[in-house]
Short mmCIF file of C-alpha atoms in Angstrom, two decimals:
data_model
loop_
_atom_site.label_atom_id
_atom_site.label_comp_id
_atom_site.label_asym_id
_atom_site.label_seq_id
_atom_site.Cartn_x
_atom_site.Cartn_y
_atom_site.Cartn_z
CA LEU A 87 -12.74 -4.32 -0.35
CA LEU A 88 -12.20 -4.41 -4.03
CA VAL A 89 -8.92 -2.67 -5.15
CA ARG A 90 -7.53 -2.13 -8.66
CA VAL A 91 -3.98 -2.34 -9.58
CA GLY A 92 -3.53 -1.49 -13.22
CA ALA A 93 -6.17 -3.61 -15.01
CA GLU A 94 -6.16 -6.29 -12.31
CA ARG A 95 -8.59 -6.43 -9.38
CA PHE A 96 -7.92 -7.72 -5.88
CA ILE A 97 -10.44 -8.47 -3.12
CA LEU A 98 -9.34 -7.75 0.36
CA PRO A 99 -11.29 -9.10 3.29
CA THR A 100 -12.69 -5.96 5.10
CA ILE A 101 -11.99 -7.41 8.40
CA THR A 102 -8.30 -7.00 7.71
CA VAL A 103 -8.48 -3.42 6.30
CA GLN A 104 -7.52 -0.83 8.87
CA VAL A 105 -7.57 2.28 6.68
CA ALA A 106 -7.27 3.29 3.05
CA LEU A 107 -5.45 6.74 2.41
CA ARG A 108 -3.66 8.89 -0.02
CA PRO A 109 -0.21 9.50 1.43
CA SER A 110 1.74 12.72 1.34
CA ARG A 111 5.38 12.73 0.29
CA GLU A 112 6.34 13.35 3.88
CA MET A 113 4.75 10.06 5.06
CA LEU A 114 7.07 7.97 2.61
CA ALA A 115 10.60 7.03 3.04
CA THR A 116 13.25 4.40 2.02
CA ILE A 117 15.14 2.80 4.91
CA GLN A 118 18.33 0.95 4.11
CA GLY A 119 17.84 -2.75 4.76
CA GLN A 120 13.98 -2.46 5.07
CA GLY A 121 12.96 -0.78 1.78
CA GLU A 122 10.14 1.57 1.33
CA VAL A 123 8.08 2.45 4.45
CA LEU A 124 5.07 4.52 5.39
CA ASP A 125 5.02 6.66 8.59
CA HIS A 126 1.35 6.39 9.70
CA ARG A 127 0.60 8.20 12.85
CA GLY A 128 4.14 7.63 14.08
CA LYS A 129 4.12 3.91 13.25
CA ILE A 130 6.57 2.83 10.52
CA LEU A 131 4.89 0.30 8.19
CA PRO A 132 6.44 -1.58 5.16
CA LEU A 133 5.19 -0.63 1.79
CA HIS A 134 4.44 -3.55 -0.58
CA ARG A 135 3.87 -2.59 -4.25
CA LEU A 136 1.48 -5.12 -5.69
CA HIS A 137 2.20 -4.08 -9.31
CA ARG A 138 5.91 -5.13 -8.66
CA ARG A 139 5.09 -8.37 -6.68
CA PHE A 140 2.71 -9.59 -9.33
CA GLY A 141 4.19 -8.07 -12.55
CA ILE A 142 1.27 -5.86 -13.32
CA GLU A 143 1.84 -3.25 -16.00
CA GLY A 144 -0.12 0.03 -16.32
CA ALA A 145 -0.41 0.57 -12.53
CA VAL A 146 -0.05 3.89 -10.71
CA GLU A 147 3.60 3.75 -9.49
CA ASP A 148 3.75 6.83 -7.41
CA PRO A 149 2.16 6.21 -4.08
CA VAL A 150 1.12 9.83 -3.69
CA ALA A 151 -1.03 9.53 -6.85
CA GLY A 152 -2.68 6.35 -5.70
CA ILE A 153 -4.26 4.84 -2.55
CA ILE A 154 -2.40 2.90 0.14
CA VAL A 155 -4.42 0.26 2.00
CA ILE A 156 -3.19 -0.66 5.42
CA ILE A 157 -4.12 -4.18 6.47
CA GLU A 158 -3.70 -6.13 9.70
CA LEU A 159 -2.69 -9.71 9.43
CA GLY A 160 -3.08 -12.49 12.10
CA ARG A 161 -6.37 -11.15 13.37
#
């Protein structure tokens, strides 16, 4: 799966991709000690912002205006 963050592009192995979605505000929260999280079908998942992790400028910063990709590691 090819995803774009600002002007950068990342390739994610499709075998790890569970779902790609546009979250609602109600699905997002910040938990003290854990950071930003996403409530997806009752499961609390950490939210990692690639533009912050890799210092990418010009990326969509509001998750509600972008797409969140949920991946599974260790498959």
